[in-house]
Amino acid sequence: MKSFSMQGAKILATGSAVPTSCFHNHDISKIVQTSDQWIVTRTGIRERRLLTGIDKSIITLAVTASINALNKVSMDASQIDLIILATSTPNDLFGSASQVQSKIGAINAVAFDLTAACSGFVLGIVTASQFIQNGSYRNVLVVGADSLSKWIDWSDRSTCILFGDAAGAVIIQACSEADNSILDFQLNTDGNYSSCLSISYQEEIRPHPILNLYQGSFKYIAMNGKEVYKFAVSQVPLSILKCINSLNLSINDIDWLLLHQANERILMAVAEKLSISSDKIISNLSKYGNTSAASIPLALDEALQQNKIAHNDIIVISGFGAGLTWGTVVVQWK
Ligand code: COA
């Protein structure tokens, strides 16, 4: 019988995976009219990893990242109760999480996909913490994995320079209320701007002759870069302020700012608006580009490997992107 009393949730372990094929801005400048200097100045990105070759998908990356996280705490996959796979680039529209469940041997876990583009990982952590804090589940694996390289028009220089492929995973575990480390969250969506960033489904011009059914296919990623930039720089600081205010924390209490790794200029502008010193920004996008739902756990895993984050540090994590959807979760590292 489940106990529905509130309990704590904490991030127990992290893991990540990136493809081996690395493409520098110089490589991209061979396929579209651009330059290393333009890309670095406007975005801070220098290189990205892409899933090349046949039969490669987010599953391979998600499985490696998950096993990586499990191994760090010597946990058997059979102990996982729930798997949330945040992705917008599944290799099966019915969901890809079950393939991850099967491949890592999480025989006792229920698994589902969560689609919220670059905010997917933040929504994944929040969803996982709800299941844990209400006593339903004890161990939840949250994976952010995306391969936007498969959905990019590689002749469109305004988008193809930005994205990379990766996966990141965290294991969130139930703990005592006193040890709770997922302190609070704040989530938003404004669907009026959904066309600013989309991979939309387009119907064919002619319907089926007898059934009057329109079928179609998905298009390439479409983006209004300027609008997305303005949205991120205006809304993300507000979301962070709401979240820290509700916890009675001040800006000075923030040890680390971990934003979705979209663009170095966005990271700097958000920090500047909040008067957060730039040395508190966690950033690795120069090496990986924008890896969508994977970007936050990938950067978190790297920061932990570099021993940047100390016990009790306050990490403000914000995701933002298509939807438009954005949100913040405040974590105290334990
Ligand atoms: N290389 C060289 N020139 C390029 C280029 C490229 N890759 N892409 C666009 N340009 C050109 C444009 O054609 C334009 O030329 P023009 O002035 O002759 O018309 C000029 O550079 C400026 O283009 P613009 O689109 O105004 O650039 P920008 O300063 O807005 O920067 C982005 C473009 C995409 C880097 C920027 O808008 C951005 O980062 N937006 C947020 C995107 C994002 O983070 N999306 C994901 C969110 S999850």
Coordinates of C-alpha atoms and ligand atoms in Angstrom, one line a residue:
M1 CA 0.0 0.0 0.0
K2 CA 1.5 3.4 -1.0
S3 CA 1.8 6.1 1.6
F4 CA 0.7 9.4 0.2
S5 CA 2.5 11.5 2.7
M6 CA 4.9 14.1 1.3
Q7 CA 8.5 13.0 1.0
G8 CA 11.7 14.5 -0.3
A9 CA 13.3 14.0 -3.8
K10 CA 16.9 14.3 -4.6
I11 CA 19.1 13.9 -7.7
L12 CA 21.2 10.8 -6.9
A13 CA 23.3 10.5 -10.1
T14 CA 23.8 11.9 -13.5
G15 CA 25.1 10.6 -16.8
S16 CA 25.5 11.8 -20.4
A17 CA 26.3 10.7 -23.9
V18 CA 27.3 12.4 -27.1
P19 CA 28.0 11.0 -30.6
T20 CA 31.6 10.6 -31.6
S21 CA 31.4 12.6 -34.8
C22 CA 32.4 16.2 -34.1
F23 CA 31.8 19.1 -36.6
H24 CA 33.5 22.4 -36.2
N25 CA 32.0 25.6 -37.5
H26 CA 34.6 25.4 -40.3
D27 CA 32.9 22.1 -41.4
I28 CA 29.5 23.8 -41.4
S29 CA 30.9 26.7 -43.5
K30 CA 31.6 24.2 -46.2
I31 CA 27.9 23.4 -46.7
V32 CA 26.2 26.8 -46.1
Q33 CA 27.4 30.4 -46.5
T34 CA 28.6 31.2 -42.9
S35 CA 31.8 31.5 -41.0
D36 CA 33.3 30.4 -37.7
Q37 CA 33.5 34.1 -36.7
W38 CA 29.8 34.7 -37.4
I39 CA 28.7 31.7 -35.5
V40 CA 30.9 32.3 -32.5
T41 CA 30.0 35.9 -32.3
R42 CA 26.3 35.4 -32.5
T43 CA 26.0 32.2 -30.6
G44 CA 29.2 31.2 -28.8
I45 CA 29.0 27.8 -30.5
R46 CA 32.3 26.4 -31.9
E47 CA 31.5 22.7 -32.6
R48 CA 28.7 20.2 -32.2
R49 CA 28.3 16.4 -32.1
L50 CA 26.1 14.8 -34.8
L51 CA 24.6 11.3 -35.1
T52 CA 26.1 10.2 -38.4
G53 CA 25.8 6.8 -40.1
I54 CA 22.9 4.6 -40.6
D55 CA 20.4 3.3 -37.8
K56 CA 21.6 5.8 -35.2
S57 CA 18.9 7.4 -33.0
I58 CA 18.4 9.0 -29.6
I59 CA 17.9 5.5 -28.2
T60 CA 21.6 4.7 -28.4
L61 CA 22.5 8.0 -26.7
A62 CA 19.7 7.7 -24.1
V63 CA 20.7 4.2 -23.2
T64 CA 24.4 5.1 -22.8
A65 CA 23.6 8.2 -20.6
S66 CA 21.2 6.1 -18.4
I67 CA 23.7 3.3 -17.9
N68 CA 26.3 5.9 -17.1
A69 CA 24.1 7.4 -14.4
L70 CA 23.2 3.9 -13.0
N71 CA 26.8 2.8 -12.9
K72 CA 27.9 5.9 -10.9
V73 CA 25.8 4.7 -7.9
S74 CA 26.0 0.9 -8.7
M75 CA 22.3 0.8 -9.1
D76 CA 20.6 -2.1 -10.9
A77 CA 18.2 -0.9 -13.6
S78 CA 15.5 -3.2 -12.1
Q79 CA 15.3 -0.7 -9.1
I80 CA 13.9 2.0 -11.4
D81 CA 10.2 2.5 -11.1
L82 CA 9.6 5.1 -13.8
I83 CA 11.4 6.3 -16.9
I84 CA 10.5 9.7 -18.3
L85 CA 12.2 10.3 -21.7
A86 CA 12.1 14.0 -22.6
T87 CA 12.5 14.2 -26.4
S88 CA 11.1 15.9 -29.4
T89 CA 12.9 13.7 -31.9
P90 CA 11.6 10.2 -31.1
N91 CA 12.2 7.4 -33.5
D92 CA 8.7 6.1 -32.9
L93 CA 5.8 8.6 -32.6
F94 CA 4.0 6.1 -30.2
G95 CA 7.0 6.8 -27.9
S96 CA 10.6 5.8 -27.5
A97 CA 10.9 5.4 -23.7
S98 CA 9.9 1.8 -23.8
Q99 CA 12.9 1.0 -26.0
V100 CA 15.1 2.6 -23.4
Q101 CA 13.4 0.6 -20.7
S102 CA 14.0 -2.6 -22.5
K103 CA 17.6 -1.9 -23.5
I104 CA 18.8 -1.0 -20.0
G105 CA 16.8 -3.8 -18.4
A106 CA 14.5 -1.7 -16.2
I107 CA 12.1 -4.5 -16.0
N108 CA 10.0 -3.0 -13.2
A109 CA 9.7 0.5 -14.7
V110 CA 6.8 2.1 -16.5
A111 CA 8.1 4.4 -19.3
F112 CA 6.7 7.2 -21.2
D113 CA 7.8 10.1 -23.5
L114 CA 7.4 13.7 -22.6
T115 CA 7.4 16.2 -25.4
A116 CA 8.3 19.8 -24.5
A117 CA 11.2 20.6 -26.8
C118 CA 14.1 22.4 -25.0
S119 CA 12.1 22.6 -21.8
G120 CA 11.5 18.9 -21.7
F121 CA 14.1 18.1 -19.2
V122 CA 12.9 20.7 -16.7
L123 CA 9.3 19.4 -17.1
G124 CA 10.7 15.9 -16.7
I125 CA 12.4 16.7 -13.3
V126 CA 9.2 18.4 -12.1
T127 CA 7.0 15.5 -13.2
A128 CA 9.4 12.9 -11.6
S129 CA 9.5 14.9 -8.3
Q130 CA 5.7 14.9 -8.2
F131 CA 5.6 11.1 -8.4
I132 CA 8.3 10.8 -5.7
Q133 CA 7.1 13.5 -3.3
N134 CA 3.5 12.0 -3.2
G135 CA 4.9 8.6 -2.4
S136 CA 4.0 6.8 -5.7
Y137 CA 7.6 6.0 -6.8
R138 CA 11.0 5.7 -5.2
N139 CA 13.5 5.8 -8.1
V140 CA 12.8 7.7 -11.3
L141 CA 15.1 8.0 -14.3
V142 CA 14.7 11.2 -16.3
V143 CA 16.4 11.3 -19.6
G144 CA 16.7 14.3 -22.0
A145 CA 17.7 13.1 -25.5
D146 CA 17.4 14.8 -28.8
S147 CA 18.8 14.4 -32.3
L148 CA 17.6 17.6 -34.0
S149 CA 20.2 17.0 -36.7
K150 CA 17.6 14.7 -38.3
W151 CA 15.0 17.5 -38.5
I152 CA 17.2 20.3 -39.7
D153 CA 17.2 21.7 -43.2
W154 CA 21.0 21.5 -43.7
S155 CA 20.7 24.2 -46.4
D156 CA 19.2 26.7 -44.0
R157 CA 22.1 28.6 -42.4
S158 CA 19.8 30.4 -39.9
T159 CA 19.1 27.1 -38.1
C160 CA 21.7 24.5 -39.1
I161 CA 24.5 26.3 -37.2
L162 CA 22.7 26.0 -33.8
F163 CA 21.9 22.4 -33.0
G164 CA 23.7 19.2 -31.9
D165 CA 22.8 15.7 -30.7
A166 CA 23.2 14.4 -27.2
A167 CA 21.5 12.7 -24.2
G168 CA 21.7 13.4 -20.5
A169 CA 20.2 11.4 -17.6
V170 CA 19.5 11.8 -13.9
I171 CA 18.3 9.4 -11.3
I172 CA 15.9 11.0 -8.9
Q173 CA 15.3 9.2 -5.6
A174 CA 13.0 9.5 -2.7
C175 CA 14.6 10.8 0.5
S176 CA 13.5 12.2 3.8
E177 CA 11.6 15.5 3.7
A178 CA 14.6 17.2 5.4
D179 CA 16.9 16.1 2.6
N180 CA 14.5 17.2 -0.2
S181 CA 16.7 18.9 -2.8
I182 CA 14.1 19.8 -5.5
L183 CA 12.9 22.9 -3.7
D184 CA 10.4 24.5 -6.0
F185 CA 9.4 25.1 -9.7
Q186 CA 7.6 27.5 -11.9
L187 CA 6.3 26.5 -15.4
N188 CA 4.7 28.5 -18.2
T189 CA 3.4 28.1 -21.8
D190 CA 2.3 30.7 -24.3
G191 CA 0.9 28.9 -27.3
N192 CA 0.2 32.2 -29.1
Y193 CA 3.9 32.1 -30.2
S194 CA 4.0 28.4 -31.1
S195 CA 4.9 29.2 -34.8
C196 CA 8.1 30.9 -33.7
L197 CA 9.8 27.5 -33.3
S198 CA 8.2 24.4 -34.7
I199 CA 8.6 21.1 -36.5
S200 CA 5.1 21.2 -37.9
Y201 CA 3.0 18.5 -39.6
Q202 CA 1.8 19.4 -43.0
E203 CA -1.0 17.7 -44.8
E204 CA -0.7 16.9 -48.5
I205 CA -2.8 19.0 -50.9
R206 CA -5.0 16.2 -52.1
P207 CA -7.1 14.1 -49.7
H208 CA -7.7 10.4 -50.1
P209 CA -10.2 10.1 -53.0
I210 CA -12.8 8.1 -51.2
L211 CA -12.2 8.8 -47.5
N212 CA -11.5 12.5 -47.7
L213 CA -8.6 11.9 -45.4
Y214 CA -5.6 14.3 -45.5
Q215 CA -2.3 12.6 -44.7
G216 CA 1.1 14.3 -44.6
S217 CA 4.5 14.5 -43.1
F218 CA 6.6 16.6 -40.7
K219 CA 8.6 19.5 -42.1
Y220 CA 12.0 20.7 -41.1
I221 CA 12.6 22.9 -38.0
A222 CA 11.3 26.5 -38.6
M223 CA 12.4 29.3 -36.3
N224 CA 12.0 33.0 -35.9
G225 CA 15.4 33.6 -34.2
K226 CA 14.8 37.2 -33.2
E227 CA 11.5 36.5 -31.5
V228 CA 12.8 33.4 -29.7
Y229 CA 15.8 35.4 -28.5
K230 CA 13.6 38.3 -27.2
F231 CA 11.3 35.8 -25.5
A232 CA 14.1 34.0 -23.7
V233 CA 15.8 37.1 -22.5
S234 CA 12.6 38.7 -21.2
Q235 CA 10.7 35.6 -19.8
V236 CA 13.4 33.5 -18.3
P237 CA 14.6 36.1 -15.7
L238 CA 11.0 36.6 -14.7
S239 CA 10.5 32.9 -14.2
I240 CA 13.6 32.7 -12.1
L241 CA 12.6 35.6 -9.9
K242 CA 9.2 34.2 -9.3
C243 CA 10.7 30.9 -8.3
I244 CA 13.4 32.2 -5.9
N245 CA 10.9 34.7 -4.4
S246 CA 8.5 32.0 -3.6
L247 CA 11.4 30.3 -1.7
N248 CA 12.4 33.5 0.1
L249 CA 15.8 33.2 -1.6
S250 CA 17.7 36.2 -2.9
I251 CA 19.9 36.5 -6.0
N252 CA 23.0 36.2 -3.8
D253 CA 21.8 32.8 -2.6
I254 CA 22.2 31.4 -6.1
D255 CA 25.5 29.5 -6.6
W256 CA 24.9 28.3 -10.1
L257 CA 22.8 29.3 -13.0
L258 CA 22.2 26.4 -15.3
L259 CA 20.1 27.5 -18.3
H260 CA 19.1 25.6 -21.4
Q261 CA 22.3 25.8 -23.6
A262 CA 20.8 27.7 -26.5
N263 CA 23.1 30.6 -27.1
E264 CA 25.9 32.2 -25.1
R265 CA 24.4 35.7 -25.6
I266 CA 21.1 34.5 -24.0
L267 CA 23.0 33.0 -21.0
M268 CA 24.9 36.2 -20.5
A269 CA 21.9 38.5 -21.0
V270 CA 19.7 36.5 -18.5
A271 CA 22.6 36.6 -15.9
E272 CA 23.1 40.3 -16.5
K273 CA 19.4 41.1 -16.0
L274 CA 19.4 39.3 -12.7
S275 CA 22.8 40.7 -11.7
I276 CA 24.2 37.2 -11.4
S277 CA 28.0 37.1 -11.8
S278 CA 29.0 35.5 -15.1
D279 CA 31.3 33.0 -13.3
K280 CA 28.2 31.4 -11.8
I281 CA 27.0 30.5 -15.3
I282 CA 27.3 26.8 -16.2
S283 CA 28.0 26.6 -19.9
N284 CA 29.4 24.0 -22.3
L285 CA 27.5 25.0 -25.5
S286 CA 30.7 26.0 -27.3
K287 CA 31.4 22.2 -27.6
Y288 CA 27.9 20.9 -28.2
G289 CA 25.6 23.6 -29.6
N290 CA 22.0 23.5 -28.6
T291 CA 21.1 19.9 -27.8
S292 CA 17.5 20.6 -26.9
A293 CA 16.2 18.4 -24.0
A294 CA 19.7 17.0 -23.5
S295 CA 21.4 20.3 -22.9
I296 CA 20.7 20.8 -19.2
P297 CA 21.6 17.2 -18.0
L298 CA 24.6 17.2 -20.2
A299 CA 25.9 20.4 -18.7
L300 CA 25.0 19.3 -15.2
D301 CA 26.9 16.0 -15.6
E302 CA 30.0 17.8 -16.9
A303 CA 29.9 20.4 -14.1
L304 CA 29.7 17.6 -11.5
Q305 CA 32.6 15.7 -13.2
Q306 CA 34.6 19.0 -12.9
N307 CA 33.7 19.1 -9.2
K308 CA 32.2 22.6 -9.6
I309 CA 29.1 21.9 -7.5
A310 CA 29.4 21.6 -3.8
H311 CA 27.1 20.2 -1.1
N312 CA 24.2 22.5 -0.4
D313 CA 24.9 24.7 -3.5
I314 CA 21.7 26.3 -4.9
I315 CA 21.4 25.6 -8.6
V316 CA 18.8 27.5 -10.6
I317 CA 17.8 25.5 -13.6
S318 CA 15.7 27.0 -16.4
G319 CA 14.6 25.6 -19.7
F320 CA 12.9 27.5 -22.6
G321 CA 12.0 26.8 -26.1
A322 CA 9.3 25.7 -28.5
G323 CA 5.7 25.8 -27.3
L324 CA 6.6 28.4 -26.4
T325 CA 7.2 26.8 -23.0
W326 CA 9.6 27.8 -20.3
G327 CA 10.2 27.1 -16.6
T328 CA 12.5 27.0 -13.7
V329 CA 13.4 24.5 -11.0
V330 CA 15.5 25.3 -8.0
V331 CA 17.7 22.5 -6.7
Q332 CA 19.8 22.4 -3.6
W333 CA 22.6 20.0 -4.3
K334 CA 22.8 17.2 -1.7
Ligands
COA1 N1 26.0 32.9 -41.1 C1 26.2 34.1 -41.7 N2 25.2 35.0 -41.8 C2 24.0 34.6 -41.3 C3 23.7 33.4 -40.7 C4 24.8 32.5 -40.7 N3 24.7 31.3 -40.2 N4 22.4 33.3 -40.4 C5 21.9 34.5 -40.7 N5 22.8 35.3 -41.3 C6 22.6 36.7 -41.7 C7 21.2 37.0 -42.1 O1 20.9 36.6 -43.4 C8 21.2 38.5 -41.9 O2 21.8 39.1 -43.0 P1 21.2 40.5 -43.6 O3 21.4 41.5 -42.4 O4 22.1 40.7 -44.8 O5 19.8 40.2 -43.8 C9 22.2 38.7 -40.7 O6 23.0 37.5 -40.7 C10 21.5 38.9 -39.4 O7 20.6 37.9 -39.3 P2 19.6 37.8 -38.0 O8 18.7 36.6 -38.2 O9 19.1 39.1 -37.7 O10 20.7 37.4 -36.9 P3 20.6 37.5 -35.3 O11 21.5 38.5 -34.8 O12 19.2 37.5 -34.9 O13 21.2 36.1 -34.9 C11 20.4 33.9 -34.2 C12 20.6 34.9 -35.4 C13 19.7 32.7 -34.7 C14 21.8 33.5 -33.8 C15 19.7 34.6 -33.0 O14 18.5 35.2 -33.5 C16 19.4 33.7 -31.9 O15 20.2 33.1 -31.3 N6 18.1 33.5 -31.6 C17 17.6 32.5 -30.6 C18 17.6 31.1 -31.3 C19 17.5 30.0 -30.3 O16 18.2 30.0 -29.3 N7 16.7 29.0 -30.6 C20 16.5 27.9 -29.8 C21 15.8 28.2 -28.6 S1 15.5 26.7 -27.7

